Amino acid sequence: MGTDVSVLALIRGPLRNRSKPWPVVKPFRFAMACAVCVGGWTLVDSSGVFESRVTAASAPSFSVDIAPILQKNCVVCHSSSTKMGDLVMDSYDALMKGGIHGSPVVLHNAHGSRLALMLEGKIEPRMPFGADPLPAGDIATIEAWIDAGAPGPAASETTKPITAAPIPEIKTEVPVVSPVAAVTFSPDGGLLAVGGYREVRLLDPATGKAVATLSGHADYVRSIAFSPDGKMLAAGGGPPQQWGEIKIWDVQSHQLLKTIHGHNDCIYSIAWSPDGKLIASGSYDKTVKLWEASSGMELFNLKDHIDAVFAVAFSPDGKRLATASQDRTVKIWDIATGRRLYSLSDASDGLTALAYSPSGDRIAAAGYDKTIYIWRLGKDDGHLDQSLIADEDSILSLVWSPDGKTIITSSSDGSIRFRDAATLDPIRVIDHQPDWVEVLSVSSDGTRLAAGRFNGSLSLYNLENYKEVRGQMMAFEPRQPTAGNENKQVAQ
């Protein structure tokens, strides 16, 4: 019998105590050992085929072995806030419940479980999506856990939701400049607000000189909106995968008035309603929120998008809100009730930019598929008026001129393009930009265009002759290396 136990050890893997040599096992005794151990690890069916089994007693632990793998690789896309494919993996119960395809785990059958098949790449898309495949050892651990019946945490364990692994702060080794992530003119055109890493810079457009720096933001300021009277400024951002942040500043005194925390991921776009009472925010967490500007109180949480929301805009009359998403739709909402009125679903890829026409009867959007879409808006529905593949690469920003005659776009093809809003025919192109123009803003009088770039540079253009005013400016000073990193070299 001692030999039979050693045979089982050979099948299961190395014993913890390997001080003694392995016994020599004759083929007959090996076969007998495998045949009699029905309740242990191997079964022999009538055809003589071996079927591997794993006992729960030796299975990997969900809390010790499985949860860390999920935390590192899965919950970024499959948390309670993101729910890609409606699958949540931030707890054992949520994982076993499954998503739109049902439970991803078939007990005692790893090779029939959707979770294992997608990790192995046998079902598309392979997971983790857009990342390197899991190490073979991690996949084997998950499969062994499933084959053992996918046991959950022990009753004695204190369970906590599985949260995404913290993002480490990367110390700079060379001087770096923040990209221009947001730019907008004040209503009177007297100030230009520029958003970057952890701060907003207020510039005088006439001279290009900095008037003030509004610092203390948690991460990149990705969107800026002035109140209609120009007295306050809202700056939206927040750390990715953590939360959204809106800081509201007094423009005259440069004092922080309030900070609003909301969303389960960073904010990509904010807008101030024409009457000054509301602020809208769109987030990577797929939701849109409406806030009372005076108190910072959340009024509505709009949840109809199924992917990141990159742009929000109030209609000129302030009665409706438009939102554009990576889910390829524009949605129109009623402000008074928070009810979705209808969706515009003609885009073939994600939408990154959105703008109402000054008259409010049309809306333009653009994004990854290089196409400008213009919809004619009705009370209960909208229809596609025209569309055009307008650039050679993804469109990053889109604005409508105040007179309604021109649509201006910037693209990762390195251009700024001006088109007739009625026909989308080209008017002018400013190409050979030194880097991607991430954001655009037109002054309220329609005479100046601000263009902020990924390399931290900023340009102002005269829209009468399309000429650059005073040359490129750097919106932010370079951040110096962390002490002790100054002499490190960067690989070329």
Short mmCIF file of C-alpha atoms in Angstrom, two decimals:
data_model
loop_
_atom_site.label_atom_id
_atom_site.label_comp_id
_atom_site.label_asym_id
_atom_site.label_seq_id
_atom_site.Cartn_x
_atom_site.Cartn_y
_atom_site.Cartn_z
CA MET A 1 0.00 0.00 0.00
CA GLY A 2 2.95 2.25 0.64
CA THR A 3 3.93 1.91 -2.97
CA ASP A 4 0.43 2.86 -4.09
CA VAL A 5 0.61 6.09 -2.08
CA SER A 6 3.91 6.93 -3.73
CA VAL A 7 2.35 6.30 -7.13
CA LEU A 8 -0.36 8.84 -6.28
CA ALA A 9 2.34 11.26 -5.30
CA LEU A 10 3.92 10.84 -8.72
CA ILE A 11 0.60 11.61 -10.38
CA ARG A 12 -0.21 14.61 -8.16
CA GLY A 13 3.22 16.16 -8.17
CA PRO A 14 6.32 16.31 -5.94
CA LEU A 15 5.88 15.60 -2.23
CA ARG A 16 6.93 18.28 0.25
CA ASN A 17 9.42 15.86 1.84
CA ARG A 18 11.64 14.56 -0.91
CA SER A 19 14.50 13.29 1.27
CA LYS A 20 13.80 9.69 0.31
CA PRO A 21 14.36 8.36 -3.23
CA TRP A 22 11.33 7.61 -5.40
CA PRO A 23 10.38 3.90 -5.31
CA VAL A 24 10.59 1.83 -8.44
CA VAL A 25 7.05 1.05 -9.59
CA LYS A 26 6.23 -1.89 -11.81
CA PRO A 27 3.74 -1.25 -14.63
CA PHE A 28 1.14 -3.70 -13.22
CA ARG A 29 1.11 -2.10 -9.76
CA PHE A 30 0.95 1.38 -11.43
CA ALA A 31 -2.15 0.41 -13.38
CA MET A 32 -3.76 -1.18 -10.33
CA ALA A 33 -3.08 1.91 -8.25
CA CYS A 34 -4.69 4.16 -10.84
CA ALA A 35 -7.71 1.87 -11.20
CA VAL A 36 -8.53 1.56 -7.51
CA CYS A 37 -8.17 5.25 -6.65
CA VAL A 38 -11.56 6.29 -8.02
CA GLY A 39 -12.18 8.81 -5.26
CA GLY A 40 -8.75 10.39 -5.57
CA TRP A 41 -7.23 11.68 -8.78
CA THR A 42 -7.62 9.38 -11.78
CA LEU A 43 -10.45 7.38 -13.23
CA VAL A 44 -10.35 4.68 -15.91
CA ASP A 45 -13.52 4.39 -17.95
CA SER A 46 -14.64 1.33 -19.94
CA SER A 47 -12.60 2.46 -22.94
CA GLY A 48 -9.44 2.64 -20.88
CA VAL A 49 -9.20 6.46 -21.23
CA PHE A 50 -7.78 8.27 -18.22
CA GLU A 51 -9.79 11.24 -16.89
CA SER A 52 -7.95 13.62 -14.57
CA ARG A 53 -9.74 14.78 -11.42
CA VAL A 54 -8.72 17.21 -8.71
CA THR A 55 -9.98 16.92 -5.16
CA ALA A 56 -11.26 19.98 -3.34
CA ALA A 57 -8.85 19.33 -0.52
CA SER A 58 -5.87 19.96 -2.79
CA ALA A 59 -7.48 22.67 -4.95
CA PRO A 60 -6.01 26.17 -5.20
CA SER A 61 -7.58 28.60 -2.76
CA PHE A 62 -9.82 31.30 -4.22
CA SER A 63 -8.56 33.94 -1.76
CA VAL A 64 -4.88 32.97 -1.85
CA ASP A 65 -4.38 31.79 -5.44
CA ILE A 66 -7.24 32.97 -7.67
CA ALA A 67 -8.15 36.43 -6.35
CA PRO A 68 -4.61 37.85 -6.87
CA ILE A 69 -4.68 36.74 -10.52
CA LEU A 70 -8.07 38.40 -11.02
CA GLN A 71 -6.90 41.55 -9.27
CA LYS A 72 -3.83 41.90 -11.45
CA ASN A 73 -5.38 41.02 -14.80
CA CYS A 74 -9.19 41.13 -14.81
CA VAL A 75 -10.98 43.56 -12.50
CA VAL A 76 -9.88 46.67 -14.40
CA CYS A 77 -12.47 45.72 -17.05
CA HIS A 78 -14.71 43.49 -14.93
CA SER A 79 -15.42 45.45 -11.76
CA SER A 80 -18.79 46.54 -10.40
CA SER A 81 -18.28 49.91 -12.10
CA THR A 82 -17.08 48.79 -15.54
CA LYS A 83 -18.91 45.45 -16.09
CA MET A 84 -17.49 44.70 -19.53
CA GLY A 85 -19.76 42.05 -21.02
CA ASP A 86 -21.86 42.44 -17.87
CA LEU A 87 -19.29 40.22 -16.16
CA VAL A 88 -18.13 41.29 -12.71
CA MET A 89 -15.10 39.56 -11.17
CA ASP A 90 -14.50 41.59 -8.03
CA SER A 91 -15.95 38.89 -5.76
CA TYR A 92 -16.45 35.14 -5.81
CA ASP A 93 -20.24 35.41 -5.96
CA ALA A 94 -20.15 37.92 -8.82
CA LEU A 95 -17.73 35.77 -10.83
CA MET A 96 -19.86 32.65 -10.45
CA LYS A 97 -23.02 34.60 -11.39
CA GLY A 98 -21.47 35.47 -14.74
CA GLY A 99 -22.45 37.93 -17.46
CA ILE A 100 -24.27 37.97 -20.78
CA HIS A 101 -22.92 34.49 -21.62
CA GLY A 102 -23.92 33.02 -18.27
CA SER A 103 -21.45 31.73 -15.71
CA PRO A 104 -17.88 31.52 -17.09
CA VAL A 105 -17.20 28.52 -14.85
CA VAL A 106 -18.49 24.96 -15.37
CA LEU A 107 -17.82 23.13 -12.13
CA HIS A 108 -15.32 20.26 -12.42
CA ASN A 109 -14.78 21.03 -16.11
CA ALA A 110 -12.07 23.59 -16.86
CA HIS A 111 -11.91 22.65 -20.54
CA GLY A 112 -15.63 23.38 -20.87
CA SER A 113 -15.47 26.66 -18.96
CA ARG A 114 -15.60 29.93 -20.88
CA LEU A 115 -13.14 31.49 -18.44
CA ALA A 116 -10.42 28.95 -19.21
CA LEU A 117 -11.16 28.86 -22.94
CA MET A 118 -10.82 32.64 -23.27
CA LEU A 119 -7.62 32.68 -21.23
CA GLU A 120 -6.20 30.00 -23.54
CA GLY A 121 -7.32 31.88 -26.65
CA LYS A 122 -9.68 29.11 -27.79
CA ILE A 123 -12.58 31.59 -27.71
CA GLU A 124 -12.15 35.10 -29.11
CA PRO A 125 -11.33 37.63 -27.91
CA ARG A 126 -8.48 36.19 -25.91
CA MET A 127 -8.28 37.49 -22.38
CA PRO A 128 -6.93 39.66 -20.87
CA PHE A 129 -8.17 41.83 -23.72
CA GLY A 130 -5.45 43.85 -25.41
CA ALA A 131 -2.74 42.56 -23.05
CA ASP A 132 -0.23 39.74 -23.00
CA PRO A 133 -1.67 36.27 -22.34
CA LEU A 134 -1.54 35.06 -18.76
CA PRO A 135 1.49 32.96 -17.82
CA ALA A 136 0.88 29.24 -18.32
CA GLY A 137 1.21 28.71 -14.58
CA ASP A 138 -1.61 31.15 -13.80
CA ILE A 139 -3.89 29.50 -16.35
CA ALA A 140 -3.04 26.07 -14.89
CA THR A 141 -3.90 27.34 -11.39
CA ILE A 142 -7.30 28.62 -12.54
CA GLU A 143 -8.03 25.38 -14.39
CA ALA A 144 -7.04 23.27 -11.38
CA TRP A 145 -9.37 25.38 -9.24
CA ILE A 146 -12.26 24.87 -11.66
CA ASP A 147 -11.60 21.11 -11.92
CA ALA A 148 -11.82 20.92 -8.14
CA GLY A 149 -15.31 22.43 -8.24
CA ALA A 150 -14.27 26.11 -8.01
CA PRO A 151 -14.54 26.25 -4.20
CA GLY A 152 -15.21 29.70 -2.75
CA PRO A 153 -13.65 31.39 0.25
CA ALA A 154 -13.84 29.41 3.47
CA ALA A 155 -16.58 30.39 5.90
CA SER A 156 -13.93 31.54 8.36
CA GLU A 157 -12.31 33.93 5.88
CA THR A 158 -13.06 37.65 5.92
CA THR A 159 -13.84 38.48 2.32
CA LYS A 160 -13.27 41.86 0.72
CA PRO A 161 -14.09 43.05 -2.79
CA ILE A 162 -11.22 42.52 -5.21
CA THR A 163 -10.00 45.92 -6.32
CA ALA A 164 -7.69 46.71 -9.21
CA ALA A 165 -4.01 46.69 -8.36
CA PRO A 166 -2.77 50.20 -7.48
CA ILE A 167 -1.06 52.14 -10.24
CA PRO A 168 2.53 52.90 -9.22
CA GLU A 169 3.83 56.43 -9.51
CA ILE A 170 6.59 56.44 -12.10
CA LYS A 171 9.40 58.82 -11.23
CA THR A 172 10.72 60.91 -14.09
CA GLU A 173 14.34 60.43 -15.12
CA VAL A 174 14.51 63.27 -17.65
CA PRO A 175 12.68 66.60 -17.82
CA VAL A 176 9.11 66.04 -19.09
CA VAL A 177 6.37 68.42 -20.17
CA SER A 178 2.68 67.82 -19.52
CA PRO A 179 0.51 67.37 -22.61
CA VAL A 180 -2.20 69.97 -23.11
CA ALA A 181 -5.23 67.89 -22.17
CA ALA A 182 -7.84 70.68 -22.18
CA VAL A 183 -8.16 74.21 -23.50
CA THR A 184 -11.00 76.74 -23.61
CA PHE A 185 -11.55 80.47 -23.98
CA SER A 186 -13.47 82.39 -21.33
CA PRO A 187 -16.87 83.72 -22.51
CA ASP A 188 -15.45 87.21 -23.10
CA GLY A 189 -12.28 85.89 -24.73
CA GLY A 190 -10.07 87.62 -22.17
CA LEU A 191 -8.60 84.41 -20.73
CA LEU A 192 -7.47 81.09 -22.07
CA ALA A 193 -7.61 78.18 -19.62
CA VAL A 194 -5.24 75.28 -20.29
CA GLY A 195 -5.45 71.95 -18.47
CA GLY A 196 -2.50 69.63 -17.88
CA TYR A 197 -1.02 67.35 -15.29
CA ARG A 198 -2.44 68.33 -11.88
CA GLU A 199 -2.99 71.98 -12.76
CA VAL A 200 -4.81 74.58 -14.83
CA ARG A 201 -2.90 77.49 -16.30
CA LEU A 202 -4.73 80.77 -17.01
CA LEU A 203 -3.15 82.65 -19.91
CA ASP A 204 -3.67 86.09 -21.40
CA PRO A 205 -4.40 85.37 -25.09
CA ALA A 206 -3.21 88.81 -26.11
CA THR A 207 0.29 88.33 -24.71
CA GLY A 208 0.56 84.58 -24.15
CA LYS A 209 1.71 85.22 -20.57
CA ALA A 210 0.49 83.23 -17.57
CA VAL A 211 -1.95 85.04 -15.30
CA ALA A 212 -2.36 82.33 -12.67
CA THR A 213 -1.80 78.65 -11.95
CA LEU A 214 -4.59 76.64 -10.32
CA SER A 215 -2.91 73.61 -8.78
CA GLY A 216 -3.79 70.72 -6.51
CA HIS A 217 -5.71 68.53 -8.96
CA ALA A 218 -5.43 64.77 -8.41
CA ASP A 219 -4.35 63.92 -11.97
CA TYR A 220 -4.65 65.28 -15.50
CA VAL A 221 -7.24 67.99 -16.02
CA ARG A 222 -8.95 66.57 -19.10
CA SER A 223 -11.76 69.09 -19.52
CA ILE A 224 -12.45 72.71 -18.57
CA ALA A 225 -15.65 74.73 -18.62
CA PHE A 226 -16.25 78.36 -17.68
CA SER A 227 -19.55 79.35 -16.12
CA PRO A 228 -21.67 81.36 -18.59
CA ASP A 229 -20.89 84.62 -16.77
CA GLY A 230 -17.16 83.81 -16.76
CA LYS A 231 -16.82 84.19 -13.00
CA MET A 232 -16.10 80.52 -12.23
CA LEU A 233 -14.18 77.74 -13.86
CA ALA A 234 -14.79 73.99 -13.52
CA ALA A 235 -11.93 71.58 -14.15
CA GLY A 236 -12.63 67.87 -14.53
CA GLY A 237 -10.27 64.91 -14.26
CA GLY A 238 -9.33 62.44 -11.57
CA PRO A 239 -7.05 59.40 -11.33
CA PRO A 240 -7.83 56.57 -13.79
CA GLN A 241 -9.56 53.48 -12.37
CA GLN A 242 -10.19 55.28 -9.09
CA TRP A 243 -12.57 58.25 -9.15
CA GLY A 244 -13.58 61.43 -10.92
CA GLU A 245 -12.87 64.93 -9.68
CA ILE A 246 -14.28 68.37 -10.46
CA LYS A 247 -12.72 71.46 -8.92
CA ILE A 248 -14.56 74.77 -9.17
CA TRP A 249 -12.45 77.95 -9.01
CA ASP A 250 -13.17 81.65 -8.63
CA VAL A 251 -11.66 83.17 -11.76
CA GLN A 252 -10.99 86.60 -10.29
CA SER A 253 -9.44 85.60 -6.96
CA HIS A 254 -8.03 82.23 -8.15
CA GLN A 255 -9.46 80.64 -5.00
CA LEU A 256 -10.79 77.08 -4.89
CA LEU A 257 -14.54 77.17 -4.16
CA LYS A 258 -15.33 73.47 -3.95
CA THR A 259 -14.22 69.99 -4.98
CA ILE A 260 -16.70 67.41 -6.22
CA HIS A 261 -15.86 63.72 -6.16
CA GLY A 262 -17.95 61.28 -8.17
CA HIS A 263 -17.76 58.49 -10.76
CA ASN A 264 -15.73 55.30 -10.42
CA ASP A 265 -13.14 56.37 -12.98
CA CYS A 266 -11.65 59.56 -14.35
CA ILE A 267 -13.74 62.28 -16.00
CA TYR A 268 -13.07 63.00 -19.67
CA SER A 269 -15.54 65.79 -20.36
CA ILE A 270 -17.52 68.41 -18.48
CA ALA A 271 -19.95 71.12 -19.60
CA TRP A 272 -21.68 74.01 -17.87
CA SER A 273 -25.36 74.57 -18.68
CA PRO A 274 -26.29 77.85 -20.41
CA ASP A 275 -28.23 79.05 -17.34
CA GLY A 276 -25.25 78.34 -15.06
CA LYS A 277 -27.18 76.01 -12.76
CA LEU A 278 -25.85 72.61 -13.85
CA ILE A 279 -22.57 70.90 -14.61
CA ALA A 280 -22.50 67.67 -16.64
CA SER A 281 -19.65 65.17 -16.50
CA GLY A 282 -18.86 62.14 -18.64
CA SER A 283 -16.52 59.44 -17.38
CA TYR A 284 -14.60 56.37 -18.42
CA ASP A 285 -16.90 54.47 -16.03
CA LYS A 286 -19.62 54.71 -18.75
CA THR A 287 -21.85 57.06 -16.77
CA VAL A 288 -22.89 60.69 -17.09
CA LYS A 289 -23.71 62.77 -14.03
CA LEU A 290 -25.61 66.02 -13.64
CA TRP A 291 -24.51 68.18 -10.71
CA GLU A 292 -26.03 71.26 -9.11
CA ALA A 293 -23.30 73.84 -9.67
CA SER A 294 -24.01 75.89 -6.55
CA SER A 295 -23.91 73.01 -4.06
CA GLY A 296 -22.04 70.25 -5.88
CA MET A 297 -24.95 67.87 -5.21
CA GLU A 298 -25.50 65.04 -7.68
CA LEU A 299 -28.92 65.34 -9.32
CA PHE A 300 -28.91 62.53 -11.91
CA ASN A 301 -26.70 59.56 -12.75
CA LEU A 302 -27.32 58.65 -16.40
CA LYS A 303 -26.41 55.02 -17.13
CA ASP A 304 -27.42 54.11 -20.67
CA HIS A 305 -23.97 54.01 -22.32
CA ILE A 306 -22.14 50.67 -22.39
CA ASP A 307 -18.63 52.09 -22.75
CA ALA A 308 -16.54 55.13 -21.84
CA VAL A 309 -18.15 58.57 -22.28
CA PHE A 310 -15.69 60.96 -23.91
CA ALA A 311 -17.79 64.07 -24.63
CA VAL A 312 -20.80 65.91 -23.19
CA ALA A 313 -22.53 69.06 -24.46
CA PHE A 314 -25.61 71.05 -23.49
CA SER A 315 -27.96 72.25 -26.22
CA PRO A 316 -27.91 76.03 -26.69
CA ASP A 317 -31.33 76.33 -25.00
CA GLY A 318 -30.12 74.22 -22.06
CA LYS A 319 -33.03 71.77 -22.24
CA ARG A 320 -31.08 68.79 -23.50
CA LEU A 321 -27.74 67.11 -23.01
CA ALA A 322 -25.83 65.19 -25.70
CA THR A 323 -23.24 62.56 -24.80
CA ALA A 324 -20.78 60.73 -27.07
CA SER A 325 -19.20 57.43 -26.20
CA GLN A 326 -16.74 54.77 -27.19
CA ASP A 327 -19.82 52.58 -27.66
CA ARG A 328 -20.32 54.37 -31.03
CA THR A 329 -23.45 56.26 -30.03
CA VAL A 330 -24.60 59.78 -29.28
CA LYS A 331 -27.42 59.90 -26.77
CA ILE A 332 -29.81 62.79 -26.22
CA TRP A 333 -31.15 63.34 -22.68
CA ASP A 334 -33.91 65.44 -21.17
CA ILE A 335 -32.37 67.69 -18.52
CA ALA A 336 -35.51 68.13 -16.44
CA THR A 337 -36.09 64.41 -15.90
CA GLY A 338 -32.74 62.74 -16.64
CA ARG A 339 -34.56 60.53 -19.17
CA ARG A 340 -32.85 59.35 -22.35
CA LEU A 341 -34.86 60.60 -25.31
CA TYR A 342 -33.13 58.74 -28.14
CA SER A 343 -29.83 57.43 -29.47
CA LEU A 344 -27.94 58.22 -32.68
CA SER A 345 -26.18 55.03 -33.71
CA ASP A 346 -24.70 55.55 -37.17
CA ALA A 347 -21.00 55.69 -36.22
CA SER A 348 -18.86 52.65 -37.00
CA ASP A 349 -16.38 53.19 -34.16
CA GLY A 350 -15.91 55.07 -30.90
CA LEU A 351 -16.75 58.78 -30.73
CA THR A 352 -14.35 61.16 -29.00
CA ALA A 353 -15.71 64.62 -29.82
CA LEU A 354 -19.10 66.32 -29.95
CA ALA A 355 -20.52 69.78 -30.70
CA TYR A 356 -23.96 71.33 -31.08
CA SER A 357 -24.54 73.77 -33.89
CA PRO A 358 -25.15 77.31 -32.57
CA SER A 359 -28.79 77.02 -33.64
CA GLY A 360 -29.16 73.74 -31.73
CA ASP A 361 -30.95 71.89 -34.54
CA ARG A 362 -27.92 69.82 -35.53
CA ILE A 363 -25.12 68.00 -33.75
CA ALA A 364 -21.72 66.88 -35.03
CA ALA A 365 -19.56 64.06 -33.67
CA ALA A 366 -16.36 62.32 -34.71
CA GLY A 367 -13.80 59.84 -33.47
CA TYR A 368 -11.83 56.71 -34.26
CA ASP A 369 -13.27 56.02 -37.72
CA LYS A 370 -11.99 59.38 -39.10
CA THR A 371 -15.54 60.38 -40.00
CA ILE A 372 -17.59 63.47 -39.22
CA TYR A 373 -21.26 62.70 -38.59
CA ILE A 374 -23.91 65.41 -38.57
CA TRP A 375 -27.42 64.61 -37.36
CA ARG A 376 -30.56 66.68 -37.74
CA LEU A 377 -32.29 66.71 -34.35
CA GLY A 378 -36.00 66.42 -33.70
CA LYS A 379 -38.10 66.34 -30.57
CA ASP A 380 -38.33 62.56 -30.34
CA ASP A 381 -35.71 61.38 -32.81
CA GLY A 382 -32.80 62.42 -34.97
CA HIS A 383 -31.60 61.36 -38.40
CA LEU A 384 -28.19 61.39 -40.07
CA ASP A 385 -27.98 64.46 -42.27
CA GLN A 386 -24.51 63.85 -43.69
CA SER A 387 -21.22 62.09 -43.00
CA LEU A 388 -17.75 62.22 -44.46
CA ILE A 389 -14.45 60.43 -43.94
CA ALA A 390 -12.71 63.69 -43.19
CA ASP A 391 -9.21 62.86 -41.97
CA GLU A 392 -6.47 60.31 -42.50
CA ASP A 393 -6.47 59.12 -38.89
CA SER A 394 -8.59 59.30 -35.74
CA ILE A 395 -10.26 62.64 -35.07
CA LEU A 396 -9.26 63.96 -31.65
CA SER A 397 -11.21 67.19 -31.33
CA LEU A 398 -14.13 68.91 -33.08
CA VAL A 399 -15.59 72.40 -32.64
CA TRP A 400 -18.33 74.35 -34.40
CA SER A 401 -17.63 78.01 -35.15
CA PRO A 402 -19.88 80.51 -33.32
CA ASP A 403 -21.43 81.68 -36.60
CA GLY A 404 -22.38 78.09 -37.48
CA LYS A 405 -20.59 78.15 -40.83
CA THR A 406 -17.47 76.11 -40.10
CA ILE A 407 -16.58 72.81 -38.46
CA ILE A 408 -12.97 72.49 -37.32
CA THR A 409 -11.28 69.18 -36.50
CA SER A 410 -7.87 68.03 -35.38
CA SER A 411 -6.56 64.57 -36.08
CA SER A 412 -3.76 62.23 -35.14
CA ASP A 413 -2.69 62.55 -38.77
CA GLY A 414 -1.07 65.82 -37.66
CA SER A 415 -3.56 68.27 -39.15
CA ILE A 416 -6.15 70.89 -38.32
CA ARG A 417 -8.92 70.99 -40.95
CA PHE A 418 -11.62 73.56 -41.63
CA ARG A 419 -14.80 72.47 -43.43
CA ASP A 420 -18.00 74.10 -44.57
CA ALA A 421 -20.61 73.04 -42.00
CA ALA A 422 -23.38 72.85 -44.61
CA THR A 423 -21.54 70.63 -47.10
CA LEU A 424 -18.41 69.37 -45.26
CA ASP A 425 -16.39 70.60 -48.24
CA PRO A 426 -12.79 71.51 -47.31
CA ILE A 427 -11.96 75.17 -46.74
CA ARG A 428 -8.41 75.09 -45.37
CA VAL A 429 -5.94 72.71 -43.74
CA ILE A 430 -3.08 73.52 -41.37
CA ASP A 431 -0.96 70.40 -41.52
CA HIS A 432 2.51 69.32 -40.40
CA GLN A 433 1.70 69.95 -36.76
CA PRO A 434 4.67 69.17 -34.47
CA ASP A 435 2.52 66.69 -32.50
CA TRP A 436 -1.08 65.56 -32.13
CA VAL A 437 -3.44 68.47 -31.56
CA GLU A 438 -5.44 67.00 -28.71
CA VAL A 439 -7.84 69.90 -28.07
CA LEU A 440 -9.32 72.90 -29.87
CA SER A 441 -11.26 75.97 -28.73
CA VAL A 442 -12.71 78.93 -30.66
CA SER A 443 -13.17 82.33 -29.05
CA SER A 444 -16.77 83.51 -28.72
CA ASP A 445 -16.25 86.20 -31.36
CA GLY A 446 -14.97 83.59 -33.81
CA THR A 447 -11.66 85.33 -34.51
CA ARG A 448 -9.17 83.03 -32.75
CA LEU A 449 -8.52 79.32 -32.54
CA ALA A 450 -6.51 77.75 -29.71
CA ALA A 451 -4.80 74.42 -30.39
CA GLY A 452 -3.18 72.39 -27.59
CA ARG A 453 -0.80 69.56 -28.39
CA PHE A 454 0.40 66.34 -26.83
CA ASN A 455 3.96 67.69 -26.56
CA GLY A 456 2.75 70.50 -24.27
CA SER A 457 2.84 73.24 -26.90
CA LEU A 458 0.02 75.65 -27.60
CA SER A 459 -0.73 77.82 -30.64
CA LEU A 460 -3.21 80.58 -31.37
CA TYR A 461 -4.43 81.06 -34.96
CA ASN A 462 -6.08 84.08 -36.53
CA LEU A 463 -9.21 82.70 -38.20
CA GLU A 464 -9.35 85.50 -40.74
CA ASN A 465 -6.10 84.45 -42.39
CA TYR A 466 -5.35 81.10 -40.65
CA LYS A 467 -1.96 82.43 -39.57
CA GLU A 468 -0.33 81.48 -36.29
CA VAL A 469 -0.11 84.33 -33.78
CA ARG A 470 3.33 84.88 -32.13
CA GLY A 471 4.55 81.31 -32.65
CA GLN A 472 4.22 78.25 -30.46
CA MET A 473 4.08 78.60 -26.69
CA MET A 474 4.81 76.04 -23.99
CA ALA A 475 1.79 75.91 -21.72
CA PHE A 476 3.66 74.26 -18.84
CA GLU A 477 7.22 74.27 -17.57
CA PRO A 478 9.11 70.96 -17.80
CA ARG A 479 8.90 68.76 -14.69
CA GLN A 480 12.40 68.03 -13.48
CA PRO A 481 13.65 64.52 -12.59
CA THR A 482 13.17 63.23 -9.08
CA ALA A 483 16.21 63.84 -6.88
CA GLY A 484 18.79 61.16 -7.58
CA ASN A 485 17.52 60.44 -11.11
CA GLU A 486 19.18 63.37 -12.86
CA ASN A 487 22.09 61.43 -14.29
CA LYS A 488 20.16 58.42 -15.59
CA GLN A 489 20.10 57.92 -19.32
CA VAL A 490 17.06 57.17 -21.42
CA ALA A 491 17.34 54.37 -23.97
CA GLN A 492 17.18 55.60 -27.53
#
